XYZ file of C-alpha atoms in Angstrom:
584
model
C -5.358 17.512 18.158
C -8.615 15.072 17.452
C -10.100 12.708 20.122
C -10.850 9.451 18.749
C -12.304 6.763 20.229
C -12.404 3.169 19.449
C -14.526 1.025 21.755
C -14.163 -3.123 21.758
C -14.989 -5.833 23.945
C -13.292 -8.539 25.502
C -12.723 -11.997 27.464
C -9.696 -11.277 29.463
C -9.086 -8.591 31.641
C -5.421 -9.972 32.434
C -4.384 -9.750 29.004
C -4.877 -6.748 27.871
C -3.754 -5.132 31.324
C -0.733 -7.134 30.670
C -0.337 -5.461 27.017
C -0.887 -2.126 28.550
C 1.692 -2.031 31.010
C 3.924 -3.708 29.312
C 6.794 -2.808 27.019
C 4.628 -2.496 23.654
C 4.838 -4.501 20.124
C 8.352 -2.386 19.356
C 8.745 -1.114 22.888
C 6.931 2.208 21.963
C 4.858 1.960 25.673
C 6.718 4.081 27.985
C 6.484 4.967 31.749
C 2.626 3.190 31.469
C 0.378 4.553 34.320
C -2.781 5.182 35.678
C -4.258 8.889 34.921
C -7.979 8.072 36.125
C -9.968 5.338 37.802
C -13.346 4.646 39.513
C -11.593 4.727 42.736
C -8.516 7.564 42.270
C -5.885 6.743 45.223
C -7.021 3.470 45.709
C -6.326 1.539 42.790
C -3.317 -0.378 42.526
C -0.859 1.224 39.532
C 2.089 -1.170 38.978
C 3.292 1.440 36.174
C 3.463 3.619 39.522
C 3.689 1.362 42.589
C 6.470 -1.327 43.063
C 4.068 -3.644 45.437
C 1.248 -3.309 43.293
C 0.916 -6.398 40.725
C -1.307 -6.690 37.219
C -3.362 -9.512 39.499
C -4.271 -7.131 42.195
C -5.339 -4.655 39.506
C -7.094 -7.206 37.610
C -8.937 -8.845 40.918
C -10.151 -5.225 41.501
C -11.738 -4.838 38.459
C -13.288 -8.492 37.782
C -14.584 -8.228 41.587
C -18.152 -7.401 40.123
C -18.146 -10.211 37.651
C -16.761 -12.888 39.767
C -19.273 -11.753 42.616
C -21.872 -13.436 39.885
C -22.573 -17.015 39.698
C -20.888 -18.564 36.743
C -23.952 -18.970 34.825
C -24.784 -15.471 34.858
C -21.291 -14.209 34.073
C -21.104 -12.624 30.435
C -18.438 -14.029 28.191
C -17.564 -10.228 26.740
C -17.257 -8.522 30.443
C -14.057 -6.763 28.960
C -14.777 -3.026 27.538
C -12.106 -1.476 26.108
C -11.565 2.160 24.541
C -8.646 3.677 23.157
C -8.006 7.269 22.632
C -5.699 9.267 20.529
C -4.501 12.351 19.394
C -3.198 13.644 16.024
C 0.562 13.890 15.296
C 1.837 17.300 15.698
C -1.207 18.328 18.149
C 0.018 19.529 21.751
C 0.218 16.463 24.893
C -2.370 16.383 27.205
C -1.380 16.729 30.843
C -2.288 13.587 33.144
C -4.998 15.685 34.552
C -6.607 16.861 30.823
C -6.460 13.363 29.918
C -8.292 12.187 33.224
C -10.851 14.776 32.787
C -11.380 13.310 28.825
C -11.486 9.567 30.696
C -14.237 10.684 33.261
C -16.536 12.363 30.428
C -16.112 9.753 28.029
C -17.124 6.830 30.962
C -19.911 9.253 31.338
C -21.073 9.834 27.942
C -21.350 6.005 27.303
C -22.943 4.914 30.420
C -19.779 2.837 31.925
C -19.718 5.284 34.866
C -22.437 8.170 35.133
C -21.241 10.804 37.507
C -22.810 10.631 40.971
C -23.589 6.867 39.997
C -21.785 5.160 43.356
C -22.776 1.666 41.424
C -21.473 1.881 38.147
C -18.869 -0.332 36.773
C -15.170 -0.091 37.881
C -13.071 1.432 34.835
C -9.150 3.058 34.507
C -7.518 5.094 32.504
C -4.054 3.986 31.102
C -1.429 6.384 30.138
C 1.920 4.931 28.038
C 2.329 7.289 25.500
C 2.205 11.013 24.644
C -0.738 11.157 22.472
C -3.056 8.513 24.003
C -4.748 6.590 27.063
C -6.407 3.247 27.074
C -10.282 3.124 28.982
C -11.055 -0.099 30.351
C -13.745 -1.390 31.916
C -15.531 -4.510 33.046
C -19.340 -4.572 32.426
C -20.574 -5.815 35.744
C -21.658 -2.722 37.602
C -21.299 -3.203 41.030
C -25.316 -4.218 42.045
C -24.584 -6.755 39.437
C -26.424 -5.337 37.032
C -25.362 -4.460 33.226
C -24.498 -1.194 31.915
C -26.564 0.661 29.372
C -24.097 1.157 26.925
C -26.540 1.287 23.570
C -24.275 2.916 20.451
C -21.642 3.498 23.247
C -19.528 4.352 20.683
C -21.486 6.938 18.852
C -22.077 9.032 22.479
C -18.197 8.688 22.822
C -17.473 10.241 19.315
C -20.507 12.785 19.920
C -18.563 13.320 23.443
C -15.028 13.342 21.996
C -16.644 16.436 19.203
C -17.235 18.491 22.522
C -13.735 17.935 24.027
C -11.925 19.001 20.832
C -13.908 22.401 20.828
C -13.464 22.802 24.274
C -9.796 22.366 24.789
C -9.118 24.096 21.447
C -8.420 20.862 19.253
C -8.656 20.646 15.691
C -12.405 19.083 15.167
C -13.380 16.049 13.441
C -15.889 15.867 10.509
C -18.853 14.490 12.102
C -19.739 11.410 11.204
C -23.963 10.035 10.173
C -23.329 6.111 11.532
C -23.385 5.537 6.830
C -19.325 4.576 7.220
C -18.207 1.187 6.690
C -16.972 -0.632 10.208
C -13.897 -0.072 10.727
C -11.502 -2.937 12.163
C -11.286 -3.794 15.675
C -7.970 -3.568 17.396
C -7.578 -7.006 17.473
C -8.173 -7.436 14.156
C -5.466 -4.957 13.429
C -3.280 -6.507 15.880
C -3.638 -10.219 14.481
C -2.966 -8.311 10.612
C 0.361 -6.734 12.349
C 1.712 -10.002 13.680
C 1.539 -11.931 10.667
C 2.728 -9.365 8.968
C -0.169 -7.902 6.559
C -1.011 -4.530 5.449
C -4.042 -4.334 6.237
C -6.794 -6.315 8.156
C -8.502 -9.411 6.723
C -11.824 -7.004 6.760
C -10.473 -4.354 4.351
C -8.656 -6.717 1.970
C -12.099 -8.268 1.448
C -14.146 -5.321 1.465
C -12.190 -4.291 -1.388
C -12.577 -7.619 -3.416
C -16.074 -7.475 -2.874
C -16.672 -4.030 -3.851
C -14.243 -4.936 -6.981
C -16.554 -8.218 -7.747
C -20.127 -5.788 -7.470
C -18.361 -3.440 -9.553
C -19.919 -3.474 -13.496
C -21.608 -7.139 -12.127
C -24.887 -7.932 -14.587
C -26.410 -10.439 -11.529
C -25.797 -12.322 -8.638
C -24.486 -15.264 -10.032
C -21.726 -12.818 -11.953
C -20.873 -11.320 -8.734
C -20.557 -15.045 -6.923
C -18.743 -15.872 -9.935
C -16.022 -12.975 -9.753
C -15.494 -13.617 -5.612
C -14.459 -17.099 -6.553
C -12.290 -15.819 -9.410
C -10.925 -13.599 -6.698
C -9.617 -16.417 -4.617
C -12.250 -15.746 -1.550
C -13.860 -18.503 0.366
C -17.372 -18.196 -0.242
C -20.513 -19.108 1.980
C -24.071 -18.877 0.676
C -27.000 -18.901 3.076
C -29.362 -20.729 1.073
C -33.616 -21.307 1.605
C -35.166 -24.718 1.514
C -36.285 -23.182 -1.991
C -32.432 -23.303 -3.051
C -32.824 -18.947 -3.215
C -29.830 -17.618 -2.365
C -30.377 -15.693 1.506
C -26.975 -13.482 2.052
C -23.348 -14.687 2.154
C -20.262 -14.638 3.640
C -16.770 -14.349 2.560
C -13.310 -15.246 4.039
C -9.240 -14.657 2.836
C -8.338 -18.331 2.225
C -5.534 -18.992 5.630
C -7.011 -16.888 7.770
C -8.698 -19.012 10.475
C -9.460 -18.821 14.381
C -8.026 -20.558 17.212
C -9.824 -23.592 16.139
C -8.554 -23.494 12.600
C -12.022 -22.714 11.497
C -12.437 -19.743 8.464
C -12.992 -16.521 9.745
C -15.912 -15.316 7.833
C -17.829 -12.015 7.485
C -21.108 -11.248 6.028
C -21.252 -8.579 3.475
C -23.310 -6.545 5.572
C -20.333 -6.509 8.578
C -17.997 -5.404 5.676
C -20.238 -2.365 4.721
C -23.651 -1.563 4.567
C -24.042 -1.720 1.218
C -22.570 -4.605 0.662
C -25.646 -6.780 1.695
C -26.772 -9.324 -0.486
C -30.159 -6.939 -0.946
C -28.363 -3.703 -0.969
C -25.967 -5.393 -4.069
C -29.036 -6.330 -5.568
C -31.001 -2.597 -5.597
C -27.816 -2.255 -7.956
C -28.703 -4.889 -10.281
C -32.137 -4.160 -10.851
C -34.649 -5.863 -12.768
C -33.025 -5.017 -16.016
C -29.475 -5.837 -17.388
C -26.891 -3.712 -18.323
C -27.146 -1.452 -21.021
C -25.098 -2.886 -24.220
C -25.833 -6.459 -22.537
C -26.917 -8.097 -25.701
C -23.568 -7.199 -27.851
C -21.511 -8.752 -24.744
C -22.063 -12.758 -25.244
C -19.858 -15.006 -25.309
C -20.285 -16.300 -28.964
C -17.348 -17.386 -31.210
C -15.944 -14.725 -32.886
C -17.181 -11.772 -30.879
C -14.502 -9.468 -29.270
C -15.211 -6.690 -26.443
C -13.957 -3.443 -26.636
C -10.389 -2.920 -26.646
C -9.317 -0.467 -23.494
C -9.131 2.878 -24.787
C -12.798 2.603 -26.381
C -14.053 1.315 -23.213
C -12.241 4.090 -21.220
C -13.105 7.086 -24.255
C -16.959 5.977 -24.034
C -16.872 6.059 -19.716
C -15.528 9.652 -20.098
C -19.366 10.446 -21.943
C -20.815 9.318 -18.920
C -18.450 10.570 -16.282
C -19.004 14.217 -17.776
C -23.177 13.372 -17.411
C -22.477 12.333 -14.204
C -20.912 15.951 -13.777
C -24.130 17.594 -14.917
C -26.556 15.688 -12.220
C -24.316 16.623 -9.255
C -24.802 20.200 -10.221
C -28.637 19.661 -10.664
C -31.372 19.141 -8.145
C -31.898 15.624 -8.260
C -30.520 13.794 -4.586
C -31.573 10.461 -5.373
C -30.146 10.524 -8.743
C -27.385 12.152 -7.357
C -27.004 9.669 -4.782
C -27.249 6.914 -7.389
C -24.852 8.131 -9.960
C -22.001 8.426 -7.060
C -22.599 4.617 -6.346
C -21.886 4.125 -10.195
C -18.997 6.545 -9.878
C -18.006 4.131 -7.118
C -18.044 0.950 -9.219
C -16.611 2.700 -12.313
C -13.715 3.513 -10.395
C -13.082 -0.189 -9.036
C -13.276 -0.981 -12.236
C -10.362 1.077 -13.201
C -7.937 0.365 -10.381
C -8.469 -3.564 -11.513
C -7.657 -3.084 -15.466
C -5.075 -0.208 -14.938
C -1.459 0.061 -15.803
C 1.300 -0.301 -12.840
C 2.243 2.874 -13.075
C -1.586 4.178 -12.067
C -2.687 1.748 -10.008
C -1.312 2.161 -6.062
C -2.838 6.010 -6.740
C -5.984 4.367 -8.098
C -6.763 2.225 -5.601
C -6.543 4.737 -2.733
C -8.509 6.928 -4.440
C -11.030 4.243 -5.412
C -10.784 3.743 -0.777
C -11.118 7.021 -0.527
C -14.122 7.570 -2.573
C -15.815 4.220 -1.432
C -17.055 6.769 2.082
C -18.616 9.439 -0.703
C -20.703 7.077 -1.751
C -22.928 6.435 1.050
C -25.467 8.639 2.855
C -28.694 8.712 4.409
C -29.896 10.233 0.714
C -31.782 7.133 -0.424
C -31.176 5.984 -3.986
C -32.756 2.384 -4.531
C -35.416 4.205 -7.485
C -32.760 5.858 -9.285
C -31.207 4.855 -12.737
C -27.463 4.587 -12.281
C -27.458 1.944 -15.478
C -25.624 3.932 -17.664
C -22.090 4.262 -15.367
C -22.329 0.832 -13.662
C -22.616 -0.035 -17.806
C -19.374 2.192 -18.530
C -17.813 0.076 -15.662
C -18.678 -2.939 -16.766
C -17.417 -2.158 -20.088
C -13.870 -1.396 -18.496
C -13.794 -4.905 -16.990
C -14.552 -6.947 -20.181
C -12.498 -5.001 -21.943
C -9.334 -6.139 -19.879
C -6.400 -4.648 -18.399
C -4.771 -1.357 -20.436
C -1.221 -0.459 -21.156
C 0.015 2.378 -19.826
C 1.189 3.537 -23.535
C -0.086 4.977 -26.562
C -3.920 4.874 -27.258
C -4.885 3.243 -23.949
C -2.412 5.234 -21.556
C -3.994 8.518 -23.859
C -7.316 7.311 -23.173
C -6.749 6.409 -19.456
C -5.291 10.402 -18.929
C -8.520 11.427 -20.790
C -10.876 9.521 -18.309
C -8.908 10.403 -14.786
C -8.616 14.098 -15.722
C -12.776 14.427 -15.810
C -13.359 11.799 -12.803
C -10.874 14.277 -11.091
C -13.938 16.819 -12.048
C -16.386 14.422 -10.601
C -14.751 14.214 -7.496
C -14.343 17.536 -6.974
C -18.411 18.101 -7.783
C -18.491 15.384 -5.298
C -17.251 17.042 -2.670
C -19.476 19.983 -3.536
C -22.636 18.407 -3.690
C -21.393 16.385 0.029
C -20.619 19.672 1.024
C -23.742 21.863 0.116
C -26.327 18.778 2.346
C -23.916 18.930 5.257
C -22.210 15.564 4.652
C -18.652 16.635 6.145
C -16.915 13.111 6.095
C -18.631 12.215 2.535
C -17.043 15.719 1.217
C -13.599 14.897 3.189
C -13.811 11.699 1.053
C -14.506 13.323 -2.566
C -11.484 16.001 -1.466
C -9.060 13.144 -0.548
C -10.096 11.075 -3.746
C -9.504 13.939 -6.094
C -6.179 14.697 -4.690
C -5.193 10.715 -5.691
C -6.457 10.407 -8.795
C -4.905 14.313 -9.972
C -1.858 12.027 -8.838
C -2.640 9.322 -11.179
C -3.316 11.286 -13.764
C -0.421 13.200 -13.568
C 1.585 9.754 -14.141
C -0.792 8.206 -17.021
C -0.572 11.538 -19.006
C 3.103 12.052 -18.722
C 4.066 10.089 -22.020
C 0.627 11.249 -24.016
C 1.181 15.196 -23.098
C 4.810 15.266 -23.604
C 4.351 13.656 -27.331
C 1.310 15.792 -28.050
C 3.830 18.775 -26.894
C 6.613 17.618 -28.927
C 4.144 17.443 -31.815
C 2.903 21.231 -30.972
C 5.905 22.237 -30.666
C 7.516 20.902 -34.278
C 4.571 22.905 -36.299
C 5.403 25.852 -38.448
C 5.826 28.833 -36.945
C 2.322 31.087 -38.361
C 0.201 27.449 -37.387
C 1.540 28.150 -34.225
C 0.967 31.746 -34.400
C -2.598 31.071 -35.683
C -3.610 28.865 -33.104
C -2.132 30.941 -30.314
C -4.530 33.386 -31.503
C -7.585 31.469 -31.622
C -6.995 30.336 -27.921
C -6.334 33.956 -26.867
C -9.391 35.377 -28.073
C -11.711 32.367 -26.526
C -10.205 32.695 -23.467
C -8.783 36.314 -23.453
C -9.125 36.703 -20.167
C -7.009 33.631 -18.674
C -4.313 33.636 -22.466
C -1.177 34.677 -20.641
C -1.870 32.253 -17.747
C -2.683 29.182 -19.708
C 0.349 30.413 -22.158
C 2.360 29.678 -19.191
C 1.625 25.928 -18.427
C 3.415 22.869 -19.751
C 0.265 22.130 -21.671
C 0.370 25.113 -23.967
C 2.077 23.232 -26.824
C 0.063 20.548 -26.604
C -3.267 22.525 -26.770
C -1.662 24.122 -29.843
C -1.055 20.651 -31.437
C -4.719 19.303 -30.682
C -6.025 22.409 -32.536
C -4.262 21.338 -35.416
C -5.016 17.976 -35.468
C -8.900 19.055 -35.100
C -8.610 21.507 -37.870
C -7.018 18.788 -39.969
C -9.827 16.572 -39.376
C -12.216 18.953 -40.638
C -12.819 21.037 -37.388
C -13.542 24.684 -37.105
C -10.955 24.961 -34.454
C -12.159 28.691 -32.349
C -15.760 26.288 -32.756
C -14.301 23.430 -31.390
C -12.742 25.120 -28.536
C -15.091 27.321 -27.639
C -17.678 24.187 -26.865
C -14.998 22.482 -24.729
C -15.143 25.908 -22.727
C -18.375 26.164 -22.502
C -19.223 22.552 -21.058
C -17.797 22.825 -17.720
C -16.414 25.255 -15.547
C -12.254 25.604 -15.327
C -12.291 27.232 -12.210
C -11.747 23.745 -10.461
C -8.747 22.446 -13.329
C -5.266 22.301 -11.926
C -4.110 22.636 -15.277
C -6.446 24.734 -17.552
C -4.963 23.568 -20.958
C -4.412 19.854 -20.195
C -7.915 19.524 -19.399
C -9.008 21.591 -22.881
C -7.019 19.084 -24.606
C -8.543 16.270 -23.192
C -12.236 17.552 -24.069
C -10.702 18.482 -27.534
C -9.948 15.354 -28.397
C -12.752 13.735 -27.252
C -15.593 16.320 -28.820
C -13.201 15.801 -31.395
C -13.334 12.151 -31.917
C -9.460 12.617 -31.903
C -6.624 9.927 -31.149
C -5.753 9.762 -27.461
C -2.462 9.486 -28.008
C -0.340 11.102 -31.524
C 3.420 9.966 -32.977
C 5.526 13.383 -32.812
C 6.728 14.205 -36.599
C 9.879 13.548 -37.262
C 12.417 16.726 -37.177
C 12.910 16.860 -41.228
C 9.573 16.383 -41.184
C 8.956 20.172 -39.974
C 12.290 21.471 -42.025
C 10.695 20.080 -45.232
C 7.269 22.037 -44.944
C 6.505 23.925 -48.077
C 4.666 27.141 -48.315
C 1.531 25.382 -49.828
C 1.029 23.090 -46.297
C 1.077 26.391 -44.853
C -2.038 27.567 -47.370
C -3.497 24.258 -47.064
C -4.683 24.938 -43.580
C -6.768 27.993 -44.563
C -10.376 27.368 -45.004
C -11.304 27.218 -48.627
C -15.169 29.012 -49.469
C -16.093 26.071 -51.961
C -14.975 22.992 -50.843
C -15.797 21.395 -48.028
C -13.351 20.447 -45.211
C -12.718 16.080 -45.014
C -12.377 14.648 -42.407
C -8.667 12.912 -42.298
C -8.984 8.820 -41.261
C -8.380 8.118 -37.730
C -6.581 5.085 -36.843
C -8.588 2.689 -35.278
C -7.333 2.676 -31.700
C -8.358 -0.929 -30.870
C -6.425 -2.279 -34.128
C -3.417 -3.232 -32.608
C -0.013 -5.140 -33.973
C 0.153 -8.627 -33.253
C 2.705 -8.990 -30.367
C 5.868 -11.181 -30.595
């Protein structure tokens, strides 16, 4: 079971007393009660009581506030704080949940115990695995509460109830996550029918617009492109101060935009925060991407082939003792992956974009990282984005496998390096992102692997042989387990294409080894193949042979593999994998 609070404020203590009791969105409130109060026994219930009315419950608690004059009345005198537990955790009793009520009203200063003058709260009941806190902030010697990070004591609260009832425990969080919705954002987003709240849909579009951004004006440039209202706060200079952004339709009771600065989106999202990741230099390759007649970007599997370089670097700071790089090159990791979910094929892209949410929480700490250098992957993202969107076939859907199977690496290190400095949510983040991309990759190599294993499995029987042999005694000690996995042919046939390209292959294979660890691969062979090829400077993606194709193989293909003492090997031509038939 976790405790998790949500704390909000208010105008109208009638209204949400009326949602409480009443029947629910999709009448999922049942038998709706009172578990706790300021006043237990004396507080009208009408879940409970037939005479008792939502008025007389609402005079009780607004008697405070309108004891006030008008003038001094505060507009936000509502305080409201939701509690839940997990699905499949055991129900509270009334009384557990009236003892969580009483220490959370503690904790945040609504109601300190002993405190006859504190403001007048209950504790609603309507469901199994929750209760609603509410509040008005008048105490009763008219004074205000001190409720300072009220929510922050409620979750530090909330950590101590779930070890002392025996409930699964929450991550603890460092006050570095983005703000989460309020429930009436989320309960405006339900009624016109969104899937999520008008803060996360542009959270993401602004993260997407920072991500592989040269300046300012790029970033302005690619909100507008995006479809998003935007709202510069401008000096008398005409320098640009912060911004705002809002989802064009989306407007308040007075049809006015509903805006949000970047900062209420997420921290670093702030107009200065965005530009620490600019820098006072521009991207690396910047000069080679103008706009000049004639010039062409990189097609989508070069773009993705020369991120997986600096994904794998990436790799090797994480494991090194560096924070603030550290720190720096997860931002990039960050952007890169935006970068991604925009440009990728269909069949990648729902898995891609929640592990690009997901992984949006590893990238903050308290670790600062303004000084570091994180040009190099913000430069691979950037890349990505010029280069436009991929197909999900041939060289790019190759190339796309190649790049998700090491960021599923880099998340994993991720978590490790979260995990090692105490970060618990940051790691939960990295763990959660890892498992979506191994999903995405899992769909972007399916046509690449099974062609490359078609193509392994179409050789002559002593290549086969031969190369079973070479991967047996690199790896003796994991050969029958890697033997085992769908990816065995295809290892086989990237071993051959290497050697026919000039490669010592038992050289070849034994750097890809030796690079990284495999202890953290779900599939040992697929990711060999995918550091093959690239060490390799192989094609992504290979055309099986065709059946008579294999029958037709003389004995002197056979001898034309061996290595010959006095000549040296050539290299076979590689197509180019951004030459691409004109489409009709």
């Amino acid at each position: 079971m976790t405790v998790v609070p949500d704390v909000s404020t208010g105008g109208r203590t009638y209204g949400l007393l009326a949602y409480l009791y009443g029947p629910g969105r999709r009448d999922e409130h049942t038998d709706p009660h009172l578990v706790a109060s300021w006043m237990p026994g004396l507080t009208p219930d009408p879940g409970r009581d037939p005479t008792a009315t939502l008025k007389q419950l609402t005079d009780r608690l607004d008697l405070p506030v309108l004891a006030l004059p008008k003038h001094r009345r505060p507009a936000r005198h509502v305080w409201h704080c939701p509690v839940r537990t997990a699905p499949g955790d055991r129900h509270l009793t009334d009384a557990e949940w009236a003892e969580v009520a009483r220490r959370i009203a503690h904790a945040t200063g609504i109601a300190e115990e002993g405190d006859d003058r504190a403001c007048r709260w209950i504790a609603v009941r309507h469901a199994d695995d929750h209760i609603h806190l509410v509040a008005t902030l008048v105490r009763e010697d008219g004074r205000r509460p001190r409720r300072h990070n009220d929510g922050i004591r409620a979750q530090a609260e909330c950590r101590k109830i779930e070890a002392e009832f025996g409930l699964h425990i929450l991550n603890g969080g460092d006050r570095t996550a983005a703000q989460r919705p309020t429930s009436a954002e989320r309960s405006k987003a339900e009624r016109v029918g969104r899937t999520e709240t008008p803060r996360e849909t542009l959270r993401e579009s602004v993260r997407q617009a920072v991500a592989g951004a040269a300046d300012e004006e790029e970033f302005f440039r690619r909100l507008a492109e995006a479809g998003l209202r935007v709202n510069r706060r401008l000096a008398p200079s005409g320098d640009t101060l912060g911004y705002k952004v809002a989802l064009p339709g989306d407007r308040n009771r007075d049809g006015e935009p509903i805006w949000f600065a970047g900062s209420k989106l997420a921290q670093d999202l702030s107009l200065p925060k965005i530009r620490q990741r600019f820098g006072a230099e521009p991207l690396g390759g910047e000069r080679n991407q103008s706009s000049q007649p004639g010039e062409q970007s990189s097609c989508p599997a070069h773009a993705r082939r020369e991120a997986v370089h600096v994904v794998e670097q990436v790799a090797i700071v994480l494991g090194g003792d560096d924070e603030e790089g550290a720190a720096a090159q997860l931002v990039g990791v960050g952007e890169l992956l935006d970068a991604v979910v925009q440009t990728s094929a269909a069949s990648t892209r729902k898995k891609l974009g929640e592990a690009a949410r997901a992984f949006e929480r590893a990238t903050r700490s308290h670790i600062r990282a303004e000084r570091a250098d994180n040009r190099a992957v913000r430069s691979a993202a950037r890349g990505i984005i010029r280069a436009g969107n991929a197909l999900g076939k041939g060289e790019d859907g190759g190339a796309t496998a190649m790049l998700l199977s090491t960021m599923v690496l880099v998340a994993i290190a991720a978590a490790r390096w979260h995990s090692a400095r105490g970060h618990a949510q940051q790691a939960a983040a990295s763990q959660l992102a890892s498992q979506h991309l191994r999903a995405a990759y899992r769909a972007a190599a399916t046509v690449p692997m099974n062609a490359m294993r078609e193509h392994g499995r179409r050789l002559p029987e002593p290549t086969r042989r031969r190369h079973a042999d070479t991967i047996t005694a690199t790896l003796p000690d994991q050969g029958d387990r890697i033997r085992r996995e769908p990816g065995w042919d295809a290892l086989t046939a990237t071993l051959d294409q290497a050697e026919r390209a000039g490669h010592d292959p038992a050289a070849l294979l034994k750097e890809a080894i030796e690079w990284r660890e495999l202890d953290t691969a779900g599939r040992v062979t697929d990711v060999l193949v995918w550091r093959l090829r690239r060490l390799g400077k192989l094609p992504a993606a290979v055309t099986p042979p065709r059946a008579r194709d294999a029958r037709t193989t003389t004995s002197a293909e056979v001898r034309s593999v061996r290595p010959t003492p006095n000549v040296p090997p050539t290299r076979a031509p590689q197509p180019d994998p951004c030459t691409r038939p004109p489409r009709r």
